Tab-separated table of C-alpha atoms in Angstrom:
chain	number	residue	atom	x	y	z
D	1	UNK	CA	128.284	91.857	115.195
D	2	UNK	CA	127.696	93.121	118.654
D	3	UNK	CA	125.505	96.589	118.071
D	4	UNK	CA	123.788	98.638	120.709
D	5	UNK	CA	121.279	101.178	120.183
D	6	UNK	CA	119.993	104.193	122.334
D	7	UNK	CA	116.295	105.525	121.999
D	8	UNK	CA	113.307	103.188	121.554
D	9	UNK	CA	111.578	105.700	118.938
D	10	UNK	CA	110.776	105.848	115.554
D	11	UNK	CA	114.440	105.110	114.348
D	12	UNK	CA	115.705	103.387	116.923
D	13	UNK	CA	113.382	100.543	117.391
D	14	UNK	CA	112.655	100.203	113.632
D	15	UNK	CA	116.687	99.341	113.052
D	16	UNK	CA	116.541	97.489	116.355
D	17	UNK	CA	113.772	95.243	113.979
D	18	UNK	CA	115.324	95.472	111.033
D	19	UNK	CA	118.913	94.519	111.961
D	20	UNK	CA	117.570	91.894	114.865
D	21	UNK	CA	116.136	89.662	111.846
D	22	UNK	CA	120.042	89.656	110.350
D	23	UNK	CA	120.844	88.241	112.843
D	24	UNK	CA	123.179	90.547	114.611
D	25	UNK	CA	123.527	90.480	118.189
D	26	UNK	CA	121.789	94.028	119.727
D	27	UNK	CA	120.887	95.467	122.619
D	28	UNK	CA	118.022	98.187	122.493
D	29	UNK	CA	118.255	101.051	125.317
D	30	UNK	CA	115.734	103.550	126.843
D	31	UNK	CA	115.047	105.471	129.874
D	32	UNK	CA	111.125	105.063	129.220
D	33	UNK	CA	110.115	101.481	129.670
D	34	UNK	CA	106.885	101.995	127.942
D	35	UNK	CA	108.717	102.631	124.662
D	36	UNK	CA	110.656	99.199	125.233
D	37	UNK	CA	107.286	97.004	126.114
D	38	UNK	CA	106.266	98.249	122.371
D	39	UNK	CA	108.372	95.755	121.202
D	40	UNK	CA	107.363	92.498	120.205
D	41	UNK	CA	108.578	89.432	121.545
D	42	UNK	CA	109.349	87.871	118.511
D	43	UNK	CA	112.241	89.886	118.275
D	44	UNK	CA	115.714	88.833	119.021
D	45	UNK	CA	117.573	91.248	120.887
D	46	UNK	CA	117.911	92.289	124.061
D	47	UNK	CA	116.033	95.637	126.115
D	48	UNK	CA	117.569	97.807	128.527
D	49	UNK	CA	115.538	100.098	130.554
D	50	UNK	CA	118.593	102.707	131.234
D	51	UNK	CA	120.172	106.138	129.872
D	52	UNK	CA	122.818	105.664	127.228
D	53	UNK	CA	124.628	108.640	129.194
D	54	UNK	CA	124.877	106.046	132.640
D	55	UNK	CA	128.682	104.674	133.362
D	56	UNK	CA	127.011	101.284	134.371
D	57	UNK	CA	124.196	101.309	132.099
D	58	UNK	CA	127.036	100.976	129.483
D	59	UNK	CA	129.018	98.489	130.661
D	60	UNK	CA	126.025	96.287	131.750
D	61	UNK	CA	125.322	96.549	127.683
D	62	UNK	CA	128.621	95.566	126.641
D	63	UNK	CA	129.471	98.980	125.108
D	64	UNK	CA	133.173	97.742	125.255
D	65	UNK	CA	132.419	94.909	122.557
D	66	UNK	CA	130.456	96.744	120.664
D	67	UNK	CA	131.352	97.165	116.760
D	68	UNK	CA	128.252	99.912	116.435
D	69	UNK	CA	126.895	102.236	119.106
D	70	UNK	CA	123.571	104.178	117.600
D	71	UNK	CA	122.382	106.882	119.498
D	72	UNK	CA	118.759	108.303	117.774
D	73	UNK	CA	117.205	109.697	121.382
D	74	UNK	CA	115.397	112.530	120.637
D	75	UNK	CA	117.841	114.574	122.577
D	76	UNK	CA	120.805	116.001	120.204
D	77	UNK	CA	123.123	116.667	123.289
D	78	UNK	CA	122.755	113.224	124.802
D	79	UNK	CA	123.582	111.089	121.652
D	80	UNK	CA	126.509	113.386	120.977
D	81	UNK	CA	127.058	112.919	124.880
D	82	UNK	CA	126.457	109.068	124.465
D	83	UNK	CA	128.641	108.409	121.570
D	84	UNK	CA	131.844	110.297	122.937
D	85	UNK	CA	131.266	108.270	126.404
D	86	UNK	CA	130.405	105.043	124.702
D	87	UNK	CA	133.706	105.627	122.181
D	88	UNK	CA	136.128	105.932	125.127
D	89	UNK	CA	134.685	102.887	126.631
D	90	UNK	CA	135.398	100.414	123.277
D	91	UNK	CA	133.144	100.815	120.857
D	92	UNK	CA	134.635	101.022	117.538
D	93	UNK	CA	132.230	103.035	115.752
D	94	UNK	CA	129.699	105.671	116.859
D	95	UNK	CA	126.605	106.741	115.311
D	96	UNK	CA	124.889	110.105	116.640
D	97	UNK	CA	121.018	112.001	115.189
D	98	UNK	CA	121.137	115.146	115.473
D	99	UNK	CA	118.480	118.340	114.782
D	100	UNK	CA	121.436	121.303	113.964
D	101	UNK	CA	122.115	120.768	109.799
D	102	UNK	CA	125.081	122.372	111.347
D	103	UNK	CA	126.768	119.722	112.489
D	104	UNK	CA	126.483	117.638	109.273
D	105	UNK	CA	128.735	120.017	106.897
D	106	UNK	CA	131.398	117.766	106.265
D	107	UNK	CA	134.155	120.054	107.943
D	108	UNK	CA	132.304	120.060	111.200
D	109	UNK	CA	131.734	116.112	110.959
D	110	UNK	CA	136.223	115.988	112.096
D	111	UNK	CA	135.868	117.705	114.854
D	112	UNK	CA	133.039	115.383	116.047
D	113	UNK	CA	135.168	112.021	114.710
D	114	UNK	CA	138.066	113.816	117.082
D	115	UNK	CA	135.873	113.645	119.796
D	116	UNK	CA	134.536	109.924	119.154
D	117	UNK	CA	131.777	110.062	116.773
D	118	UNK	CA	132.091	108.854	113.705
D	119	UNK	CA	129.058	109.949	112.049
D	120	UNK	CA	126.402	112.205	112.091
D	121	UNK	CA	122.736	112.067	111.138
D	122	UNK	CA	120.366	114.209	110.323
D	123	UNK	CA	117.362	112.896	108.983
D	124	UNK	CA	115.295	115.494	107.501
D	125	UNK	CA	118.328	116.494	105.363
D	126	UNK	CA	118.481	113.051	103.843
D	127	UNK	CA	114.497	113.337	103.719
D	128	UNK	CA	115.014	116.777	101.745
D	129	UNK	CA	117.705	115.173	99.262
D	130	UNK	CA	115.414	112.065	98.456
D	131	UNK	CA	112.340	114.971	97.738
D	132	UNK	CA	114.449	117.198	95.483
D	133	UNK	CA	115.810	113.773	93.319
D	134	UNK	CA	112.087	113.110	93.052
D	135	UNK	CA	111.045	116.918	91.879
D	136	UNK	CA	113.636	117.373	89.336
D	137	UNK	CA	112.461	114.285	87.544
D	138	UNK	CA	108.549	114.483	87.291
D	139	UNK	CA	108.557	111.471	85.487
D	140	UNK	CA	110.782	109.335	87.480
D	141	UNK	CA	109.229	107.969	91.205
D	142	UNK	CA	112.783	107.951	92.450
D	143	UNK	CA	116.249	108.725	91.427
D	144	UNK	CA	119.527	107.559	93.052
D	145	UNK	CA	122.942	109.065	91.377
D	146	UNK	CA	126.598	107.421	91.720
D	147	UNK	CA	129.737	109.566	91.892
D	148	UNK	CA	127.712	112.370	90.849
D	149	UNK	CA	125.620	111.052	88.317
D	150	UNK	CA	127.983	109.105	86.148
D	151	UNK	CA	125.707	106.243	86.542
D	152	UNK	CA	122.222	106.779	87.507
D	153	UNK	CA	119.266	104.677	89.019
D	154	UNK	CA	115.817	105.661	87.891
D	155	UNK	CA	112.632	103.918	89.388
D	156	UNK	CA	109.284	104.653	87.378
D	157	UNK	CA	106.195	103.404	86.521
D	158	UNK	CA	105.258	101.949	83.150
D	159	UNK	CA	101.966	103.578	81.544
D	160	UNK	CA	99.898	102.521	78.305
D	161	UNK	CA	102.564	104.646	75.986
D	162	UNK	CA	105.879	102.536	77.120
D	163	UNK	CA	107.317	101.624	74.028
D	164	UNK	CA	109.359	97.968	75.936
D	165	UNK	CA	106.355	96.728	77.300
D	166	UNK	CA	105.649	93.048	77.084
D	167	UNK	CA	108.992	91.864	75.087
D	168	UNK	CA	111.762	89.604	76.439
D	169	UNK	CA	114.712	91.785	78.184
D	170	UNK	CA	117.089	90.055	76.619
D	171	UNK	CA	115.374	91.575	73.247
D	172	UNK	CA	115.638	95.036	74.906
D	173	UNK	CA	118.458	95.410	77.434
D	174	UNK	CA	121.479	93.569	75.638
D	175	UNK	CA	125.216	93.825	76.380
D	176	UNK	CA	124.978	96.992	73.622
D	177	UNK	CA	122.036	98.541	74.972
D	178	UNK	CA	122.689	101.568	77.325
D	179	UNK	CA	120.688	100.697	80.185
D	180	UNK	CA	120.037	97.463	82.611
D	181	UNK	CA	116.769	96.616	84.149
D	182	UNK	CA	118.254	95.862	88.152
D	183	UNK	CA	114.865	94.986	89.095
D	184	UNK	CA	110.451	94.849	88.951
D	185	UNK	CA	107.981	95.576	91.039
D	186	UNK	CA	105.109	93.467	89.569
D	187	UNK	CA	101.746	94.216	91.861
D	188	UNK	CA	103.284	92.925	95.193
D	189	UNK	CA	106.085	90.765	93.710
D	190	UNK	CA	109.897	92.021	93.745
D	191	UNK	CA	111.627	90.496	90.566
D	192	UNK	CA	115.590	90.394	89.537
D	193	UNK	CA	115.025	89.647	85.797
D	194	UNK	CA	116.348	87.311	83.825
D	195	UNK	CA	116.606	87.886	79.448
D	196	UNK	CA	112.963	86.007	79.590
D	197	UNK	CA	111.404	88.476	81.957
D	198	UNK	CA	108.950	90.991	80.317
D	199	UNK	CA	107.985	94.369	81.976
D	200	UNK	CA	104.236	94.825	81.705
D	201	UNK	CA	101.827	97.851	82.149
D	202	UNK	CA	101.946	99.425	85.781
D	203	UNK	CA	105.265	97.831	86.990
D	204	UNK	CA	107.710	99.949	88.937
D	205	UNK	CA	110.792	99.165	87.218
D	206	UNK	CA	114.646	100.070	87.974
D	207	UNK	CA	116.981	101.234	85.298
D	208	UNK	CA	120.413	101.448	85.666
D	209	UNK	CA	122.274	103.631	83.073
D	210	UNK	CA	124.501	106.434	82.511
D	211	UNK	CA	123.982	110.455	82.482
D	212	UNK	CA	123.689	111.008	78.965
D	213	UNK	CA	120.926	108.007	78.284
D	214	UNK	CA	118.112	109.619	80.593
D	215	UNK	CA	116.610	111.013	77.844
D	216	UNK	CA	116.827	107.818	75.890
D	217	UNK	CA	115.132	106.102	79.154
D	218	UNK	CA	112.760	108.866	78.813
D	219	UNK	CA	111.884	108.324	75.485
D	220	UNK	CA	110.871	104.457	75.542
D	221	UNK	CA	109.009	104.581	78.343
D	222	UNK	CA	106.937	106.725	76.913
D	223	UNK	CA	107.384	110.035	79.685
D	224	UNK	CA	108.413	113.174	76.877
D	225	UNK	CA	105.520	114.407	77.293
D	226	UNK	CA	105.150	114.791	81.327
D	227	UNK	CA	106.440	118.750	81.936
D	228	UNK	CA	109.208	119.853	84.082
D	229	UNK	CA	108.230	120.830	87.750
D	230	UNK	CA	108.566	124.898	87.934
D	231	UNK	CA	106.083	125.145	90.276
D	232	UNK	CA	105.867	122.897	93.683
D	233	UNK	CA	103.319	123.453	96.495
D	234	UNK	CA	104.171	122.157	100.084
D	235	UNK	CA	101.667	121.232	102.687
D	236	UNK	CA	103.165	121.406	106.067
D	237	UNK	CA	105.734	123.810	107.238
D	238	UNK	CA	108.056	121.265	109.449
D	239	UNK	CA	111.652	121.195	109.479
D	240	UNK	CA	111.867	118.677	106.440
D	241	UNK	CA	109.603	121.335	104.471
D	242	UNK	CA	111.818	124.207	105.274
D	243	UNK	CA	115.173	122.263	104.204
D	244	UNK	CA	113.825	121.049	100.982
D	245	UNK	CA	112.871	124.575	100.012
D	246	UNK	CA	116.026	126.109	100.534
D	247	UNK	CA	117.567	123.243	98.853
D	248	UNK	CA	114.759	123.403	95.857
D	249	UNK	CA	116.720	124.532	92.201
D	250	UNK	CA	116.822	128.432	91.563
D	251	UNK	CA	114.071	127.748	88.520
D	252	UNK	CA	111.556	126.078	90.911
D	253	UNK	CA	108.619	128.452	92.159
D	254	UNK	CA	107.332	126.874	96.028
D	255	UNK	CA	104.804	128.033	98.126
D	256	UNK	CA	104.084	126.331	101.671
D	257	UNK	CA	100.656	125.888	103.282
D	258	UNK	CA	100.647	125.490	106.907
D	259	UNK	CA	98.160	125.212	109.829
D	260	UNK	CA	99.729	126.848	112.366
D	261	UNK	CA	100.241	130.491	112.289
D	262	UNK	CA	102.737	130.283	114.779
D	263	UNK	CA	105.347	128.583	112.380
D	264	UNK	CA	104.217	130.477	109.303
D	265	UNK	CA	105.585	133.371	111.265
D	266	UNK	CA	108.638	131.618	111.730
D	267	UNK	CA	108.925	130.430	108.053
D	268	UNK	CA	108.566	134.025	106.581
D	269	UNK	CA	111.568	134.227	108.642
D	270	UNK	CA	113.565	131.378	107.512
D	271	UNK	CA	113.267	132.585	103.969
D	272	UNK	CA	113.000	136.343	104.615
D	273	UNK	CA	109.767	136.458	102.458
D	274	UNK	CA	110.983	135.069	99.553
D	275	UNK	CA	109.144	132.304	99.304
D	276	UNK	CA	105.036	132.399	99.914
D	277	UNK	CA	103.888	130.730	102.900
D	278	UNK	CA	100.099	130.630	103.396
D	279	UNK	CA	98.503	129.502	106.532
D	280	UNK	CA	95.823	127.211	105.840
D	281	UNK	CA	94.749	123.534	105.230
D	282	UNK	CA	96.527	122.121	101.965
D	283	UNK	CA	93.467	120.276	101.905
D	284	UNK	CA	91.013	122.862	100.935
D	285	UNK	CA	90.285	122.436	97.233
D	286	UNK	CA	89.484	125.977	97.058
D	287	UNK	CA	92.431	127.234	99.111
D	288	UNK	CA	94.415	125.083	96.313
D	289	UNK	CA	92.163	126.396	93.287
D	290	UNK	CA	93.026	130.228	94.785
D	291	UNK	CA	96.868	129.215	95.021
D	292	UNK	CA	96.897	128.192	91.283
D	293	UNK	CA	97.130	123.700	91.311
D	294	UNK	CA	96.627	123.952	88.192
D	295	UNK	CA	99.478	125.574	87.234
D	296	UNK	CA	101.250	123.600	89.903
D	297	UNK	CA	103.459	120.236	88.485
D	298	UNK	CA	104.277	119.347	91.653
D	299	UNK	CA	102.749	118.523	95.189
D	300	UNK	CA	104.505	117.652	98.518
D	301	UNK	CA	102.711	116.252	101.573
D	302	UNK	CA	104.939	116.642	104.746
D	303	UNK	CA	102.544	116.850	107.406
D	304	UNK	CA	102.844	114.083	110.204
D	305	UNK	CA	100.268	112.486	109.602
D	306	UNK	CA	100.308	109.945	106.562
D	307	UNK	CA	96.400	109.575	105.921
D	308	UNK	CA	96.830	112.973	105.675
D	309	UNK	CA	99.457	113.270	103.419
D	310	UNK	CA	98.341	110.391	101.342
D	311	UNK	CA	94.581	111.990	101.133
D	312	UNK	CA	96.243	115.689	100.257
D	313	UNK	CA	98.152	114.092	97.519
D	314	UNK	CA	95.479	112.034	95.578
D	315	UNK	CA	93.213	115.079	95.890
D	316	UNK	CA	95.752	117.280	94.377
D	317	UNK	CA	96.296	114.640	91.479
D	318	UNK	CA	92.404	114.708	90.917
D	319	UNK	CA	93.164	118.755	90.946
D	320	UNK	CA	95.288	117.318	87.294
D	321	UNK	CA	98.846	117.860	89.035
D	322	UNK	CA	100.963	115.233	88.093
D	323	UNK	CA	103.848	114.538	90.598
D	324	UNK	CA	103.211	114.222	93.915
D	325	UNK	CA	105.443	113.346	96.799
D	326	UNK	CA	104.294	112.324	100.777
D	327	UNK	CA	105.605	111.565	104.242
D	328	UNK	CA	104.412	108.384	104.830
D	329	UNK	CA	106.331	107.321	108.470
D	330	UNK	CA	104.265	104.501	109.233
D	331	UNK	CA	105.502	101.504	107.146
D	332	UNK	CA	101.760	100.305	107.256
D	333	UNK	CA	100.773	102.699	104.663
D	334	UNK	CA	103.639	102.492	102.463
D	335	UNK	CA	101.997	99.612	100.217
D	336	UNK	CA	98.552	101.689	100.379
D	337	UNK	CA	100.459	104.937	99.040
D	338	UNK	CA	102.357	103.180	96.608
D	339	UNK	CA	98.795	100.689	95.469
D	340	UNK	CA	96.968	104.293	95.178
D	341	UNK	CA	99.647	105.803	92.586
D	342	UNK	CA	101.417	108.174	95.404
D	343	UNK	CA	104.551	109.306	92.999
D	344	UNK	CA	107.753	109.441	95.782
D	345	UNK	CA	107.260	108.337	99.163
D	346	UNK	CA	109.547	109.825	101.602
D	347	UNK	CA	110.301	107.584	104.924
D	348	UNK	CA	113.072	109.129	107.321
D	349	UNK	CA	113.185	106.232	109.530
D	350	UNK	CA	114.346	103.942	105.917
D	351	UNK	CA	116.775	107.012	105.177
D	352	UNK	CA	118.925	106.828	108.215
D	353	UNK	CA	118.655	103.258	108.794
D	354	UNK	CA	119.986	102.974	105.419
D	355	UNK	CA	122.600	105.559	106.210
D	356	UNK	CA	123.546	103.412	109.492
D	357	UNK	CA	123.380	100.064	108.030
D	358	UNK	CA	126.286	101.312	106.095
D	359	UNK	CA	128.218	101.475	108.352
D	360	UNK	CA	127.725	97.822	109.521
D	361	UNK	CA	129.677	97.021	106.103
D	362	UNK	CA	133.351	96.240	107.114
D	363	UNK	CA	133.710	96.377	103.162
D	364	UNK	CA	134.525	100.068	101.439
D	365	UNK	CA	130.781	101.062	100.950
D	366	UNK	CA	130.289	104.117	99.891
D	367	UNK	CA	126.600	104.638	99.472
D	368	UNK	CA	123.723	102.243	100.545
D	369	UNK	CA	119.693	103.043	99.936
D	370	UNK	CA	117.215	101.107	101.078
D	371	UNK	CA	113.811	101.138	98.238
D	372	UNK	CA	110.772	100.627	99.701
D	373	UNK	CA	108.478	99.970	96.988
D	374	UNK	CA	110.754	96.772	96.042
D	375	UNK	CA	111.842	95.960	99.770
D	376	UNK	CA	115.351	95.854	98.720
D	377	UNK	CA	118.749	97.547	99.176
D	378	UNK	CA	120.801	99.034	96.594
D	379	UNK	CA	124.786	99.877	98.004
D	380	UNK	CA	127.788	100.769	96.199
D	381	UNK	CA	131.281	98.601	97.103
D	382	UNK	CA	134.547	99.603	96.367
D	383	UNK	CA	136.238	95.833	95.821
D	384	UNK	CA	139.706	95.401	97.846
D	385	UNK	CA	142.681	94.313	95.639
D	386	UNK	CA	142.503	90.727	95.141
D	387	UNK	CA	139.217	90.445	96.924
D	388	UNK	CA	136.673	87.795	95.129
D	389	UNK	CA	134.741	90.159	92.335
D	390	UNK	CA	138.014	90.892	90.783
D	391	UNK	CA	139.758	87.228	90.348
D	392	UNK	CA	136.849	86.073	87.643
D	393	UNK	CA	134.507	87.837	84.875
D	394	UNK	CA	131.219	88.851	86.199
D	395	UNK	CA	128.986	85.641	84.625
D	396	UNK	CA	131.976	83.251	86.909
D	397	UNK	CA	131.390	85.144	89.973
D	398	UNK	CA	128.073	83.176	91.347
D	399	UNK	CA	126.597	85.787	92.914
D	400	UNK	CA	124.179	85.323	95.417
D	401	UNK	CA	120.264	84.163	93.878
D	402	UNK	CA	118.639	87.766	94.574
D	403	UNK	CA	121.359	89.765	93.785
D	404	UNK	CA	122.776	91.460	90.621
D	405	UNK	CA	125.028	94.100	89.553
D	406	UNK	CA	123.913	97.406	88.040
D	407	UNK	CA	126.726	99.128	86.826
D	408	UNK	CA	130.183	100.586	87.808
D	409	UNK	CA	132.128	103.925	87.840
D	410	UNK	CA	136.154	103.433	87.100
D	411	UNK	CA	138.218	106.844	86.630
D	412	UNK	CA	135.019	108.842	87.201
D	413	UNK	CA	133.258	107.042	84.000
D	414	UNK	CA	130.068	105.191	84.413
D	415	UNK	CA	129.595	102.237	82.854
D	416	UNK	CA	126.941	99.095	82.761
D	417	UNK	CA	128.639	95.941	83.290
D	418	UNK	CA	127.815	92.526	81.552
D	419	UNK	CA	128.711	88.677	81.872
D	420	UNK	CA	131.875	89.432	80.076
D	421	UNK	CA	133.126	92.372	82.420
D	422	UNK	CA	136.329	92.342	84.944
D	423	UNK	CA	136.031	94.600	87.809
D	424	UNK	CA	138.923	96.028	89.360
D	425	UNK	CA	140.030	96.921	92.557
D	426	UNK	CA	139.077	100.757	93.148
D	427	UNK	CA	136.008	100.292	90.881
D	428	UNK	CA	132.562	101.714	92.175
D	429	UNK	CA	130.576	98.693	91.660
D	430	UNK	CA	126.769	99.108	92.083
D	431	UNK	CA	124.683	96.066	93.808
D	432	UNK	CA	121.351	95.725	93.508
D	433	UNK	CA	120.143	93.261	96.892
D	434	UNK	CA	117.026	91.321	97.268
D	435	UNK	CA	116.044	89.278	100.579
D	436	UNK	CA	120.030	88.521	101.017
D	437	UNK	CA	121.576	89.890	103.931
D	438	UNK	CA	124.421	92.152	102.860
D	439	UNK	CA	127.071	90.705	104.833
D	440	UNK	CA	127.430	87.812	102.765
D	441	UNK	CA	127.769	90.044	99.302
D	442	UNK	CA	130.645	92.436	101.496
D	443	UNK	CA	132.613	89.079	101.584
D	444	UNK	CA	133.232	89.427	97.726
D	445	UNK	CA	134.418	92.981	97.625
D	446	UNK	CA	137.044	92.294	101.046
């Protein structure tokens, strides 16, 4: 697959990483030739030092070949610009960021496929989604729904009162049982369990299961007794801060603490003074003490900085707050957050490459997340009619080592699938991916 990508910056050159070590065949553009030297040699692909908006500069990239054009400059104008140039010069599919939530609302996202681009990102909106999964479930580290919640994905942490700990899964999670476990973290060690694997004390583990089980879930793992989030401080007033507060439930209480008295101004704005914004550091302990922490269930860290962030949030948890959440864009710190008990860790650049990396999938892929904490990739196919996954039961199929499925949605109904189950074509069938390249589990579903 023949992809090309415009803007050697945060997003840009981590998918140019990520989707150069599958293998694919892409060319990495940028006016700035700084940004491009960045790069590592031990990269496959290929740099151009040019504007994604040049005539030439396109064709010299081989924009008419192309099955993906990404533009993630951090000019809105010239991606949109980009993608409706590098659309009526061949490329089959167009990818644009964008800063204006505007454009995202899914009646505004026609007129932009009209014009040539076939999707629109914004990434602090994803960023805000993946924040309020994480509040409204102080007991869960992350939460990933499917059509709406009819089958759900819960990541959490096992403590000392886990009531599964140390037993066989296959003594636990049967056929009858109304949850699967897709996967373990196990200190740095990503597992897909088999019936012998055990889940022991401090492993991140991922449920599968349906609505009406989470508080089942909740129950033997031991989390009744961690409280609802009511009340949620922010530190740092950026544009990912502002969108997860409006987005925040009509029960949750936020305040924001932020440096610069500039954009506090500008945030009492935004929310006409309905929410409290307070201009100071969010980590003063007696800034935090006067605001009430310990009344607070929940903490978010969305500064830019990720020492920062990470810092804020293990001093509020000494502060006895329970769920925190932090910004952590530099993938070096994401095992240091996660080793020091940061709840949900928030990475924008992960978000949209997941969102892209969708739509590499020639498949019918609805959804596709990328999980950090496991290094893995969890998408939902819709299977063809007569494609592979519906000719045999599940335990004939042979799946790839590294993958398994987690459930499935037929009619609107979740359910968890076992050794014994058919899927059918038109199915929602949730696949749980670890160190396999996706493109060879697609070929089951076309």
């Amino acid at each position: 697959m023949k992809i090309i990508i415009s803007g050697a910056y945060a997003i840009g050159t981590y998918l140019a990483k990520l989707l150069s070590r599958n293998r694919q065949d892409i060319v990495l553009m940028d006016e700035n030739l700084e940004n491009l030297e960045k790069l590592s040699s031990e990269y496959d692909l290929l740099t151009m030092e040019c504007s994604a908006t040049n005539i030439k500069g396109l064709k010299d990239a081989g924009v008419e070949h192309a099955d993906l054009f990404i533009a993630v400059t951090p000019s809105e104008s010239g991606n949109i610009a980009a993608c409706v140039m590098a659309h009526q010069l061949g490329a089959k599919k167009t990818v644009a960021r964008v800063d204006n939530p505007e454009y995202v609302e899914e009646h505004n996202k026609e007129l932009f496929r009209k014009m040539g681009v076939n999707d629109i990102i914004y990434p602090e909106i994803l960023a805000a989604k993946d924040i309020i999964n994480g509040l409204k479930m102080s007991w869960v580290r992350q939460r990933w729904d499917v059509h709406d919640g009819a089958l759900v994905m819960l990541g959490i942490k096992l403590r000392e009162t886990c009531e599964i700990l140390d037993r066989p899964l296959k003594d636990i999670s049967g056929p009858d049982d109304p949850y699967h476990v897709v996967a373990i973290k196990h200190n740095d060690e990503t597992i897909i369990p088999g019936g012998n694997d055990t889940l022991q004390l401090y492993d991140l583990v991922y449920f599968m299961t349906t609505k009406q089980y989470i508080p089942y879930i909740r129950k033997i793992v031991g989390k009744e007794h961690y409280v609802d989030v009511q009340n949620v401080i922010f530190m740092g007033g950026g544009k990912t801060a502002a969108r997860a507060v409006k987005m925040l439930p009509e029960y949750m209480n936020a305040k924001i603490i932020e440096q610069n008295p500039v954009r506090c101004e500008e945030l009492n704005d935004i929310f006409n003074e309905d929410r409290l914004v307070i201009n100071g550091d969010g980590r003063d302990i007696g800034l935090l003490q006067e605001e009430g922490i310990r009344h607070t269930q929940a903490f978010v860290a969305l500064t830019s900085n990720a020492e920062t962030n990470i810092l804020a949030c293990l001093t509020a948890k000494r502060l006895g707050v329970r769920k925190t959440v932090a910004s952590v864009e530099n993938f070096d710190y994401v095992g240091t957050a996660d080793g020091l008990d940061i709840g949900t860790i928030i990475n924008k650049k992960a978000l949209a490459a997941s969102h892209i990396y969708q739509m590499m999938l020639d498949a019918n892929v609805e959804n596709v997340k990328f999980l950090m904490s496991v290094n893995a990739d969890v998408a939902e196919f819709v299977p063809s009619p007569d494609s592979k996954v519906t000719r045999k039961l599940v335990k004939d199929l042979n799946l790839p080592k590294g993958v398994t499925i987690g459930g499935l949605v037929r009619n609107g109904e979740g359910m968890l699938v076992s050794g014994n189950t058919q899927i059918e074509a038109g199915d929602s069938v949730v696949i749980f991916c670890y160190n396999v390249d996706m493109k060879k589990v697609e070929k089951l579903f076309i």
